[in-house]
Amino acid sequence: MTSDECAAKPPQRTQVGIVGAGPAGLLLSHLLHLAGVDSVVLETRSRAEIEATLRAGVLEQGTVDLLRECGLGERMLREGFVHQGIELLFDGSRHRLDFAELTGGRAITIYPQHEVIRDLVRARLDAGGHIMFEAHGVEVLDFDTASPRIRYERGSVSRELVCDYIAGCDGFHGVCRQAVPAAARSEYARSYPFGWFGILVRAAPYSKELVYAHHERGFSLVSTRSATVQRLYLQCDPADHPRDWGDERIWAELDERLATRDRWTLPRGEIFQKGVIAMRSFVVEPMTYGTLYLAGDAAHIVPPTGAKGLNLAVADVQILAAALAERYTTGKAHTLQQYSENALERVWAAEHFSWWMTSMLHRFSDDDPFGHRMQLAQLRKVIGSSALQTALAEQYVGAPLPGTAAYLKASPPRGRNRRSIDRADSSNLPG
Ligand code: RFL
Ligand code: PHB
């Protein structure tokens, strides 16, 4: 542990115990801090690891607005790229969707997830926040009571943190969702018969905006990370391994799938990272049990085609932080009890959009020419209809976040929001 990570002895009590230092857990901790609510974040990996994990790139307008409003926008606004549209490539031609025009000036920002993580970690540590990195063997306990506990090990020392609430922000493979009794949760899932093979290339940007390409050999996506690093994806077999994809095969496949009548090709660059990503849709309902609240990938997964996962995690914790802030400020639990219902509305809309984009753009089976024709008909309809273009654009840039950060302005200065919760008013407890 560095002094940076946790200056004092690990706390034994906090208001909100947060499992997972991904975007959901860290942003929740930051928003709660701004609302005067204490939290402790427990993360199984090291700071270096979480700051180096490459994942999302696309931030919705509402995500950008929230990060800016809560003081996290400086580097994002300086280093991120604002994109005012995307392109759909099919049947040898590129077609631009102008988001700014279709959505009244809304846009997306390309700013890598690990940079968001770095900004969040820095902000929490600068504010004296507690992030317990390398906390192993995390167990969430007693969350069917008003005094839930989190047990964990750090070094070889076993510790316990008593909380008012636990936020399960530990991603799809975390322990929090699994800790909810099976009979108390319903899970809805779909896995797709393909994966994405993702690479990072040292090259200048290949396109001004992201290109989503439909091809009979499979989907591909041209994205970017910076002026010198580009992110490309190819639909692949989910069982593929990076060793199956030599550089020559990658470039040949990209040449074929991205070929246009005006002979667009990608100049070669050094490929310095390769990986295979599974494609899955998943939702658990409800997103709460007792004093345990699930947020982000712990509660739902989308295939990356709609670029929604990180943005949904942000929306969840915005709703949850506002509800917790209200709970501590007014003593009322009503909004908190509505958390799952409120969050799930946006979750299902994003599930539908991600499934629709995935279904429209990927090859589903080797011998389905009818399916291929249906996809082309759908893509032509989108391009030919301003109503469909608008529908796609609105969903891609994302609906505004509910009541964006209004509670930040309303909340009292830090330290004055310590109203203890009324134990008798634990109406979310099971039984
Ligand atoms: P995370 O990021 O998985 O963080 C969970 C954290 O919890 C820790 N953890 C534990 N800690 C303590 N105890 C335990 N038992 C623990 N178990 C796990 C983990 O180490 C981790 O640090 O979940 P979170 O915070 O909900 O954030 C979700 C996003 O990471 C995810 O939805 C996005 O990356 C999805 N996604 C995209 N989302 C977008 O909005 N826009 C995009 O452009 C976009 N592109 C993508 C993506 C995801 C991708 N992959 C790799 C699946 C592109 C790709 C390729
Ligand atoms: C990315 O840049 O990683 C990215 C962009 C758009 C997506 C998915 C991933 O839909």
Short mmCIF file of C-alpha atoms and ligand atoms in Angstrom, two decimals:
data_model
loop_
_atom_site.label_atom_id
_atom_site.label_comp_id
_atom_site.label_asym_id
_atom_site.label_seq_id
_atom_site.Cartn_x
_atom_site.Cartn_y
_atom_site.Cartn_z
CA MET A 1 0.00 0.00 0.00
CA THR A 2 1.35 3.46 -0.82
CA SER A 3 0.56 6.43 1.39
CA ASP A 4 -1.24 7.76 -1.64
CA GLU A 5 -3.80 4.98 -1.59
CA CYS A 6 -4.87 5.07 1.99
CA ALA A 7 -3.27 7.53 4.34
CA ALA A 8 -4.75 6.27 7.60
CA LYS A 9 -5.66 2.96 9.23
CA PRO A 10 -8.40 1.22 7.21
CA PRO A 11 -11.79 2.44 8.45
CA GLN A 12 -14.05 -0.07 10.18
CA ARG A 13 -17.27 1.86 9.62
CA THR A 14 -18.62 3.88 6.75
CA GLN A 15 -21.97 4.98 5.37
CA VAL A 16 -21.68 3.27 1.98
CA GLY A 17 -19.30 0.34 1.42
CA ILE A 18 -18.51 0.06 -2.28
CA VAL A 19 -17.19 -3.16 -3.82
CA GLY A 20 -15.20 -2.52 -7.02
CA ALA A 21 -13.13 0.41 -8.28
CA GLY A 22 -14.35 0.41 -11.86
CA PRO A 23 -16.11 3.45 -13.31
CA ALA A 24 -19.30 2.62 -11.33
CA GLY A 25 -17.67 2.25 -7.90
CA LEU A 26 -15.27 5.17 -8.21
CA LEU A 27 -17.82 7.60 -9.62
CA LEU A 28 -20.36 6.60 -6.97
CA SER A 29 -17.76 7.29 -4.26
CA HIS A 30 -16.94 10.68 -5.83
CA LEU A 31 -20.61 11.74 -6.15
CA LEU A 32 -21.36 10.63 -2.58
CA HIS A 33 -18.38 12.62 -1.35
CA LEU A 34 -19.69 15.74 -3.10
CA ALA A 35 -23.05 15.14 -1.40
CA GLY A 36 -21.37 14.80 2.01
CA VAL A 37 -21.82 11.02 2.30
CA ASP A 38 -18.86 8.84 3.37
CA SER A 39 -17.83 5.74 1.47
CA VAL A 40 -15.01 3.22 1.29
CA VAL A 41 -14.10 1.45 -1.97
CA LEU A 42 -12.70 -2.11 -1.87
CA GLU A 43 -10.92 -3.26 -5.03
CA THR A 44 -9.35 -6.61 -5.64
CA ARG A 45 -6.75 -5.38 -8.16
CA SER A 46 -3.89 -2.90 -7.76
CA ARG A 47 -4.10 0.76 -8.73
CA ALA A 48 -1.65 0.15 -11.60
CA GLU A 49 -3.84 -2.67 -12.94
CA ILE A 50 -7.12 -0.78 -12.92
CA GLU A 51 -5.46 2.23 -14.52
CA ALA A 52 -4.07 0.07 -17.34
CA THR A 53 -7.18 -1.95 -18.26
CA LEU A 54 -8.21 -1.08 -21.82
CA ARG A 55 -11.94 -1.08 -22.43
CA ALA A 56 -14.48 1.48 -23.52
CA GLY A 57 -13.90 4.55 -25.61
CA VAL A 58 -17.22 6.24 -26.29
CA LEU A 59 -18.78 8.59 -23.72
CA GLU A 60 -22.36 9.75 -24.23
CA GLN A 61 -23.22 13.43 -24.01
CA GLY A 62 -24.90 12.91 -20.61
CA THR A 63 -21.80 11.13 -19.24
CA VAL A 64 -19.58 13.98 -20.40
CA ASP A 65 -21.95 16.57 -18.89
CA LEU A 66 -22.03 14.76 -15.53
CA LEU A 67 -18.24 14.29 -15.38
CA ARG A 68 -17.80 18.00 -16.15
CA GLU A 69 -20.39 19.09 -13.58
CA CYS A 70 -18.77 17.05 -10.83
CA GLY A 71 -15.29 18.46 -11.45
CA LEU A 72 -13.83 15.60 -13.51
CA GLY A 73 -13.92 17.23 -16.91
CA GLU A 74 -10.62 19.04 -17.21
CA ARG A 75 -8.45 16.39 -18.90
CA MET A 76 -11.40 14.83 -20.73
CA LEU A 77 -12.29 18.17 -22.35
CA ARG A 78 -8.65 18.83 -23.22
CA GLU A 79 -7.65 15.37 -24.50
CA GLY A 80 -10.92 13.75 -25.61
CA PHE A 81 -12.18 13.94 -29.19
CA VAL A 82 -15.70 15.20 -29.77
CA HIS A 83 -17.38 13.28 -32.60
CA GLN A 84 -20.55 14.68 -34.11
CA GLY A 85 -21.50 11.55 -36.00
CA ILE A 86 -20.65 8.00 -36.99
CA GLU A 87 -20.50 6.21 -40.32
CA LEU A 88 -22.24 3.02 -41.38
CA LEU A 89 -20.36 1.11 -44.09
CA PHE A 90 -22.27 -1.50 -46.09
CA ASP A 91 -22.47 -2.70 -49.65
CA GLY A 92 -19.21 -0.92 -50.47
CA SER A 93 -20.28 2.59 -49.42
CA ARG A 94 -19.89 4.76 -46.32
CA HIS A 95 -22.91 6.68 -45.02
CA ARG A 96 -22.60 9.38 -42.36
CA LEU A 97 -25.12 9.97 -39.59
CA ASP A 98 -24.87 13.58 -38.45
CA PHE A 99 -25.63 13.40 -34.70
CA ALA A 100 -25.41 17.14 -34.15
CA GLU A 101 -28.04 17.79 -36.78
CA LEU A 102 -30.24 14.81 -35.84
CA THR A 103 -30.24 15.40 -32.07
CA GLY A 104 -30.14 19.18 -31.74
CA GLY A 105 -26.41 19.50 -31.14
CA ARG A 106 -25.65 16.45 -29.00
CA ALA A 107 -22.42 14.51 -29.59
CA ILE A 108 -20.18 11.77 -28.19
CA THR A 109 -16.66 12.09 -26.82
CA ILE A 110 -13.90 9.57 -27.38
CA TYR A 111 -11.97 9.39 -24.11
CA PRO A 112 -10.67 5.97 -23.01
CA GLN A 113 -12.16 4.32 -19.94
CA HIS A 114 -8.76 3.94 -18.25
CA GLU A 115 -8.31 7.72 -18.46
CA VAL A 116 -11.71 8.17 -16.75
CA ILE A 117 -10.47 5.74 -14.08
CA ARG A 118 -7.23 7.68 -13.62
CA ASP A 119 -9.14 10.95 -13.21
CA LEU A 120 -11.50 9.35 -10.68
CA VAL A 121 -8.75 7.70 -8.61
CA ARG A 122 -6.81 10.96 -8.48
CA ALA A 123 -9.93 12.94 -7.44
CA ARG A 124 -10.82 10.46 -4.66
CA LEU A 125 -7.29 10.30 -3.28
CA ASP A 126 -6.82 14.08 -3.44
CA ALA A 127 -10.02 14.42 -1.40
CA GLY A 128 -8.71 11.95 1.21
CA GLY A 129 -11.05 9.19 0.03
CA HIS A 130 -10.45 5.57 0.96
CA ILE A 131 -9.77 3.13 -1.86
CA MET A 132 -8.52 -0.21 -0.57
CA PHE A 133 -6.63 -1.71 -3.48
CA GLU A 134 -5.67 -5.39 -3.43
CA ALA A 135 -8.51 -6.28 -1.05
CA HIS A 136 -8.96 -10.03 -1.51
CA GLY A 137 -11.58 -12.57 -0.51
CA VAL A 138 -14.32 -9.93 -0.36
CA GLU A 139 -17.57 -11.21 1.19
CA VAL A 140 -20.76 -9.19 1.59
CA LEU A 141 -22.67 -10.14 4.71
CA ASP A 142 -25.90 -9.27 6.57
CA PHE A 143 -27.32 -7.18 3.73
CA ASP A 144 -30.77 -8.39 4.70
CA THR A 145 -30.32 -6.21 7.80
CA ALA A 146 -29.73 -2.49 8.38
CA SER A 147 -26.09 -3.16 9.37
CA PRO A 148 -24.49 -4.91 6.43
CA ARG A 149 -20.80 -5.83 6.62
CA ILE A 150 -18.02 -6.43 4.15
CA ARG A 151 -15.28 -8.85 5.11
CA TYR A 152 -11.99 -8.79 3.21
CA GLU A 153 -8.31 -9.56 3.47
CA ARG A 154 -5.47 -7.20 2.86
CA GLY A 155 -1.90 -8.33 3.22
CA SER A 156 -2.66 -11.41 5.29
CA VAL A 157 -4.88 -9.45 7.67
CA SER A 158 -8.61 -10.13 7.75
CA ARG A 159 -10.75 -7.00 8.17
CA GLU A 160 -14.36 -5.99 8.39
CA LEU A 161 -16.21 -2.86 7.33
CA VAL A 162 -19.65 -2.12 8.78
CA CYS A 163 -21.89 0.08 6.63
CA ASP A 164 -25.41 1.43 6.26
CA TYR A 165 -25.50 0.30 2.63
CA ILE A 166 -23.38 -1.80 0.28
CA ALA A 167 -22.99 -0.86 -3.39
CA GLY A 168 -22.09 -3.87 -5.52
CA CYS A 169 -20.04 -2.29 -8.33
CA ASP A 170 -17.81 -5.31 -8.88
CA GLY A 171 -18.51 -6.02 -12.53
CA PHE A 172 -20.05 -9.04 -14.22
CA HIS A 173 -17.78 -11.60 -12.51
CA GLY A 174 -17.96 -10.02 -9.05
CA VAL A 175 -19.32 -11.53 -5.84
CA CYS A 176 -22.17 -9.13 -4.99
CA ARG A 177 -24.83 -10.28 -7.47
CA GLN A 178 -24.04 -13.92 -6.70
CA ALA A 179 -24.52 -13.24 -2.99
CA VAL A 180 -28.20 -12.41 -3.51
CA PRO A 181 -30.29 -15.55 -2.89
CA ALA A 182 -31.09 -17.15 -6.26
CA ALA A 183 -34.80 -17.17 -5.47
CA ALA A 184 -34.77 -13.38 -5.05
CA ARG A 185 -33.35 -12.54 -8.49
CA SER A 186 -34.43 -13.07 -12.08
CA GLU A 187 -31.74 -13.15 -14.74
CA TYR A 188 -32.27 -12.48 -18.44
CA ALA A 189 -29.42 -13.38 -20.78
CA ARG A 190 -28.42 -13.85 -24.38
CA SER A 191 -25.01 -14.83 -25.63
CA TYR A 192 -24.04 -14.30 -29.24
CA PRO A 193 -22.34 -16.90 -31.44
CA PHE A 194 -19.39 -14.56 -32.11
CA GLY A 195 -16.85 -12.38 -30.34
CA TRP A 196 -14.82 -9.28 -31.18
CA PHE A 197 -11.14 -9.46 -31.90
CA GLY A 198 -9.76 -6.09 -30.76
CA ILE A 199 -6.39 -4.57 -31.63
CA LEU A 200 -4.46 -1.40 -30.90
CA VAL A 201 -2.37 -0.02 -33.75
CA ARG A 202 0.24 2.71 -33.85
CA ALA A 203 -1.08 4.91 -36.64
CA ALA A 204 -2.73 8.25 -37.30
CA PRO A 205 -6.57 8.25 -37.16
CA TYR A 206 -8.06 6.26 -40.05
CA SER A 207 -11.29 8.20 -40.14
CA LYS A 208 -12.71 11.42 -38.68
CA GLU A 209 -15.49 9.43 -36.99
CA LEU A 210 -16.15 5.82 -35.97
CA VAL A 211 -17.01 3.46 -38.83
CA TYR A 212 -19.37 0.52 -38.16
CA ALA A 213 -18.99 -1.88 -41.08
CA HIS A 214 -21.36 -4.64 -42.19
CA HIS A 215 -19.84 -7.30 -44.49
CA GLU A 216 -20.65 -10.86 -45.47
CA ARG A 217 -17.34 -11.93 -43.85
CA GLY A 218 -18.46 -10.31 -40.58
CA PHE A 219 -18.63 -7.01 -38.72
CA SER A 220 -15.71 -4.64 -38.20
CA LEU A 221 -15.30 -1.33 -36.40
CA VAL A 222 -12.80 1.47 -36.88
CA SER A 223 -12.37 3.46 -33.67
CA THR A 224 -9.62 5.57 -32.18
CA ARG A 225 -7.79 6.22 -28.95
CA SER A 226 -5.50 9.16 -29.69
CA ALA A 227 -3.69 11.00 -32.48
CA THR A 228 -1.19 8.13 -32.61
CA VAL A 229 -3.10 5.02 -31.42
CA GLN A 230 -6.10 3.49 -33.21
CA ARG A 231 -8.58 0.87 -31.98
CA LEU A 232 -9.96 -1.67 -34.46
CA TYR A 233 -12.32 -4.61 -33.97
CA LEU A 234 -13.21 -7.61 -36.16
CA GLN A 235 -16.05 -10.03 -35.56
CA CYS A 236 -14.44 -13.39 -34.77
CA ASP A 237 -15.16 -16.84 -33.38
CA PRO A 238 -15.62 -16.46 -29.61
CA ALA A 239 -13.23 -19.40 -29.12
CA ASP A 240 -10.46 -17.67 -31.09
CA HIS A 241 -7.15 -16.88 -29.41
CA PRO A 242 -4.92 -13.92 -30.32
CA ARG A 243 -2.36 -16.42 -31.65
CA ASP A 244 -4.93 -17.39 -34.34
CA TRP A 245 -4.74 -13.84 -35.65
CA GLY A 246 -1.34 -13.11 -37.21
CA ASP A 247 -0.80 -9.54 -38.41
CA GLU A 248 -1.16 -10.50 -42.08
CA ARG A 249 -4.51 -12.19 -41.45
CA ILE A 250 -5.76 -9.12 -39.55
CA TRP A 251 -4.83 -6.65 -42.32
CA ALA A 252 -6.20 -8.92 -45.07
CA GLU A 253 -9.50 -9.29 -43.19
CA LEU A 254 -9.75 -5.54 -42.57
CA ASP A 255 -9.00 -4.83 -46.25
CA GLU A 256 -11.84 -7.09 -47.33
CA ARG A 257 -14.42 -6.04 -44.77
CA LEU A 258 -13.75 -2.31 -45.14
CA ALA A 259 -13.40 -2.27 -48.94
CA THR A 260 -15.38 0.54 -50.55
CA ARG A 261 -16.06 1.48 -54.15
CA ASP A 262 -13.78 4.49 -53.69
CA ARG A 263 -10.99 2.13 -52.51
CA TRP A 264 -10.61 3.15 -48.86
CA THR A 265 -7.79 1.18 -47.23
CA LEU A 266 -6.11 1.41 -43.85
CA PRO A 267 -2.38 2.17 -43.92
CA ARG A 268 -0.52 -0.49 -41.91
CA GLY A 269 0.82 0.31 -38.47
CA GLU A 270 2.45 -1.65 -35.66
CA ILE A 271 -0.15 -3.84 -33.91
CA PHE A 272 0.87 -3.79 -30.26
CA GLN A 273 -2.14 -5.26 -28.47
CA LYS A 274 -4.58 -8.06 -29.34
CA GLY A 275 -7.50 -9.59 -27.44
CA VAL A 276 -10.79 -11.47 -27.84
CA ILE A 277 -13.97 -10.09 -26.27
CA ALA A 278 -17.13 -12.11 -25.56
CA MET A 279 -20.50 -10.70 -26.65
CA ARG A 280 -23.38 -11.04 -24.26
CA SER A 281 -26.58 -9.36 -23.08
CA PHE A 282 -27.52 -9.82 -19.42
CA VAL A 283 -29.82 -8.16 -16.87
CA VAL A 284 -30.61 -9.07 -13.27
CA GLU A 285 -33.88 -7.92 -11.71
CA PRO A 286 -34.26 -6.33 -9.28
CA MET A 287 -30.97 -4.47 -8.87
CA THR A 288 -31.37 -4.40 -5.08
CA TYR A 289 -31.74 -6.80 -2.20
CA GLY A 290 -32.12 -5.42 1.32
CA THR A 291 -29.31 -2.94 1.87
CA LEU A 292 -27.31 -4.18 -1.15
CA TYR A 293 -27.54 -2.11 -4.35
CA LEU A 294 -26.05 -3.37 -7.62
CA ALA A 295 -24.76 -0.94 -10.26
CA GLY A 296 -22.99 -1.17 -13.62
CA ASP A 297 -21.77 -4.46 -15.10
CA ALA A 298 -22.58 -6.23 -11.80
CA ALA A 299 -26.24 -5.88 -12.77
CA HIS A 300 -26.21 -5.81 -16.57
CA ILE A 301 -24.04 -6.41 -19.61
CA VAL A 302 -24.51 -5.26 -23.19
CA PRO A 303 -22.61 -6.28 -26.32
CA PRO A 304 -20.22 -3.41 -27.11
CA THR A 305 -21.82 -2.59 -30.49
CA GLY A 306 -23.91 0.22 -28.99
CA ALA A 307 -21.05 1.56 -26.79
CA LYS A 308 -23.39 1.61 -23.79
CA GLY A 309 -21.80 -0.37 -20.89
CA LEU A 310 -19.76 2.37 -19.23
CA ASN A 311 -22.48 4.93 -19.93
CA LEU A 312 -25.06 2.71 -18.22
CA ALA A 313 -22.77 2.29 -15.21
CA VAL A 314 -22.56 6.09 -14.99
CA ALA A 315 -26.36 6.44 -15.23
CA ASP A 316 -26.89 3.82 -12.49
CA VAL A 317 -24.59 5.52 -10.01
CA GLN A 318 -26.00 8.94 -10.80
CA ILE A 319 -29.45 7.63 -9.84
CA LEU A 320 -28.09 5.75 -6.81
CA ALA A 321 -25.98 8.66 -5.51
CA ALA A 322 -28.94 11.04 -5.77
CA ALA A 323 -31.17 8.57 -3.89
CA LEU A 324 -28.57 7.98 -1.15
CA ALA A 325 -27.95 11.72 -0.82
CA GLU A 326 -31.68 12.26 -0.38
CA ARG A 327 -31.80 9.46 2.19
CA TYR A 328 -29.10 11.05 4.31
CA THR A 329 -30.35 14.62 3.85
CA THR A 330 -34.05 14.12 4.45
CA GLY A 331 -34.19 10.71 6.13
CA LYS A 332 -36.67 9.57 3.48
CA ALA A 333 -36.04 6.28 1.70
CA HIS A 334 -38.63 6.57 -1.04
CA THR A 335 -36.26 7.40 -3.94
CA LEU A 336 -33.83 4.74 -2.78
CA GLN A 337 -36.61 2.16 -2.87
CA GLN A 338 -37.31 3.24 -6.46
CA TYR A 339 -33.65 2.79 -7.49
CA SER A 340 -33.99 -0.52 -9.28
CA GLU A 341 -37.14 0.45 -11.13
CA ASN A 342 -35.69 3.82 -12.18
CA ALA A 343 -32.35 2.37 -13.30
CA LEU A 344 -33.90 -0.59 -15.15
CA GLU A 345 -35.90 1.65 -17.45
CA ARG A 346 -32.71 3.00 -18.99
CA VAL A 347 -31.00 -0.39 -18.79
CA TRP A 348 -33.65 -2.12 -20.91
CA ALA A 349 -33.64 0.70 -23.47
CA ALA A 350 -29.85 0.30 -23.81
CA GLU A 351 -30.17 -3.49 -23.95
CA HIS A 352 -32.56 -3.11 -26.86
CA PHE A 353 -30.35 -0.63 -28.72
CA SER A 354 -27.23 -2.78 -28.26
CA TRP A 355 -29.06 -5.92 -29.37
CA TRP A 356 -30.51 -4.10 -32.39
CA MET A 357 -27.12 -2.70 -33.52
CA THR A 358 -25.54 -6.13 -32.96
CA SER A 359 -28.27 -7.92 -34.91
CA MET A 360 -28.13 -5.46 -37.79
CA LEU A 361 -24.36 -5.47 -38.25
CA HIS A 362 -23.00 -8.96 -37.51
CA ARG A 363 -22.93 -12.14 -39.53
CA PHE A 364 -24.94 -14.74 -37.65
CA SER A 365 -24.29 -17.94 -39.56
CA ASP A 366 -22.26 -19.13 -42.51
CA ASP A 367 -25.19 -20.11 -44.65
CA ASP A 368 -27.90 -17.55 -44.20
CA PRO A 369 -28.09 -15.40 -47.35
CA PHE A 370 -31.66 -14.44 -46.41
CA GLY A 371 -30.50 -13.03 -43.07
CA HIS A 372 -27.76 -11.11 -44.87
CA ARG A 373 -30.31 -9.55 -47.26
CA MET A 374 -32.57 -8.62 -44.32
CA GLN A 375 -29.67 -6.77 -42.68
CA LEU A 376 -28.92 -4.86 -45.87
CA ALA A 377 -32.60 -3.94 -46.21
CA GLN A 378 -32.60 -2.67 -42.61
CA LEU A 379 -29.40 -0.64 -43.15
CA ARG A 380 -30.79 0.92 -46.34
CA LYS A 381 -33.98 1.82 -44.47
CA VAL A 382 -31.98 3.55 -41.75
CA ILE A 383 -29.97 5.56 -44.25
CA GLY A 384 -33.04 6.40 -46.31
CA SER A 385 -35.23 7.61 -43.46
CA SER A 386 -34.60 10.71 -41.36
CA ALA A 387 -36.93 9.23 -38.70
CA LEU A 388 -34.80 6.08 -38.38
CA GLN A 389 -31.56 8.07 -38.53
CA THR A 390 -32.85 10.25 -35.70
CA ALA A 391 -33.89 7.21 -33.66
CA LEU A 392 -30.41 5.68 -34.02
CA ALA A 393 -28.63 8.98 -33.32
CA GLU A 394 -30.72 9.75 -30.22
CA GLN A 395 -30.00 6.35 -28.74
CA TYR A 396 -26.31 6.45 -29.61
CA VAL A 397 -25.66 9.87 -28.02
CA GLY A 398 -27.91 8.77 -25.12
CA ALA A 399 -30.85 10.34 -23.34
CA PRO A 400 -29.94 13.06 -20.83
CA LEU A 401 -29.24 11.61 -17.39
CA PRO A 402 -32.18 11.89 -15.02
CA GLY A 403 -31.91 15.15 -13.05
CA THR A 404 -28.22 15.48 -13.80
CA ALA A 405 -26.42 16.20 -10.57
CA ALA A 406 -29.11 18.57 -9.25
CA TYR A 407 -28.39 17.20 -5.76
CA LEU A 408 -24.78 18.29 -6.04
CA LYS A 409 -25.87 21.91 -6.00
CA ALA A 410 -28.47 21.33 -3.30
CA SER A 411 -26.33 19.28 -0.92
CA PRO A 412 -24.80 20.80 2.22
CA PRO A 413 -21.01 21.14 2.57
CA ARG A 414 -19.12 17.96 3.28
CA GLY A 415 -19.40 16.75 6.84
CA ARG A 416 -22.85 18.21 7.49
CA ASN A 417 -24.67 15.35 5.89
CA ARG A 418 -24.09 12.85 8.64
CA ARG A 419 -27.69 12.35 9.62
CA SER A 420 -27.83 8.79 10.84
CA ILE A 421 -30.45 6.71 9.16
CA ASP A 422 -33.56 5.77 10.99
CA ARG A 423 -33.17 2.07 11.60
CA ALA A 424 -36.92 1.65 11.92
CA ASP A 425 -37.39 2.93 8.39
CA SER A 426 -35.69 -0.01 6.69
CA SER A 427 -38.59 -0.72 4.43
CA ASN A 428 -36.40 -2.17 1.68
CA LEU A 429 -35.33 -5.06 3.86
CA PRO A 430 -36.55 -8.45 2.76
CA GLY A 431 -39.15 -10.19 4.86
P1 RFL B 1 -15.91 -2.94 -14.18
O1 RFL B 1 -15.24 -1.93 -15.07
O2 RFL B 1 -15.86 -4.36 -14.58
O3 RFL B 1 -15.29 -2.74 -12.73
C1 RFL B 1 -15.52 -3.68 -11.70
C2 RFL B 1 -14.35 -3.59 -10.74
O4 RFL B 1 -14.62 -4.47 -9.64
C3 RFL B 1 -13.45 -5.20 -9.34
N1 RFL B 1 -13.86 -6.46 -8.68
C4 RFL B 1 -13.78 -6.66 -7.35
N2 RFL B 1 -13.33 -5.89 -6.36
C5 RFL B 1 -13.38 -6.39 -5.10
N3 RFL B 1 -13.84 -7.65 -4.82
C6 RFL B 1 -14.29 -8.45 -5.79
N4 RFL B 1 -14.74 -9.68 -5.50
C7 RFL B 1 -14.27 -7.97 -7.13
N5 RFL B 1 -14.64 -8.49 -8.32
C8 RFL B 1 -14.39 -7.56 -9.25
C9 RFL B 1 -12.77 -5.40 -10.67
O5 RFL B 1 -11.38 -5.66 -10.51
C10 RFL B 1 -13.06 -4.06 -11.36
O6 RFL B 1 -12.03 -3.11 -11.10
O7 RFL B 1 -17.46 -2.60 -13.98
P2 RFL B 1 -18.23 -1.19 -13.96
O8 RFL B 1 -17.57 -0.24 -13.01
O9 RFL B 1 -19.64 -1.53 -13.80
O10 RFL B 1 -17.98 -0.54 -15.42
C11 RFL B 1 -18.53 -1.15 -16.56
C12 RFL B 1 -17.64 -0.86 -17.78
O11 RFL B 1 -16.31 -1.23 -17.47
C13 RFL B 1 -18.11 -1.60 -19.04
O12 RFL B 1 -19.51 -1.60 -19.10
C14 RFL B 1 -17.55 -0.96 -20.32
O13 RFL B 1 -16.18 -1.14 -20.43
C15 RFL B 1 -18.27 -1.55 -21.56
N6 RFL B 1 -17.72 -1.04 -22.83
C16 RFL B 1 -18.10 0.18 -23.33
N7 RFL B 1 -18.95 0.96 -22.65
C17 RFL B 1 -19.26 2.19 -23.12
O14 RFL B 1 -20.08 2.89 -22.49
N8 RFL B 1 -18.70 2.72 -24.26
C18 RFL B 1 -17.81 1.99 -25.00
O15 RFL B 1 -17.29 2.48 -25.98
C19 RFL B 1 -17.51 0.66 -24.57
N9 RFL B 1 -16.64 -0.09 -25.24
C20 RFL B 1 -16.80 -1.82 -23.54
C21 RFL B 1 -16.29 -1.31 -24.77
C22 RFL B 1 -16.39 -3.06 -23.05
C23 RFL B 1 -15.49 -3.79 -23.78
N10 RFL B 1 -15.09 -5.05 -23.25
C24 RFL B 1 -13.73 -5.32 -22.96
C25 RFL B 1 -16.07 -5.90 -22.67
C26 RFL B 1 -15.38 -2.04 -25.48
C27 RFL B 1 -15.00 -3.31 -25.02
C28 RFL B 1 -14.07 -4.08 -25.86
C1 PHB B 2 -14.00 1.51 -28.62
O1 PHB B 2 -13.40 2.48 -29.11
O2 PHB B 2 -13.46 0.71 -27.85
C2 PHB B 2 -15.41 1.26 -29.01
C3 PHB B 2 -16.07 2.19 -29.78
C4 PHB B 2 -17.39 1.94 -30.14
C5 PHB B 2 -18.01 0.78 -29.73
C6 PHB B 2 -17.35 -0.14 -28.95
C7 PHB B 2 -16.03 0.09 -28.57
O3 PHB B 2 -19.30 0.55 -30.12
#
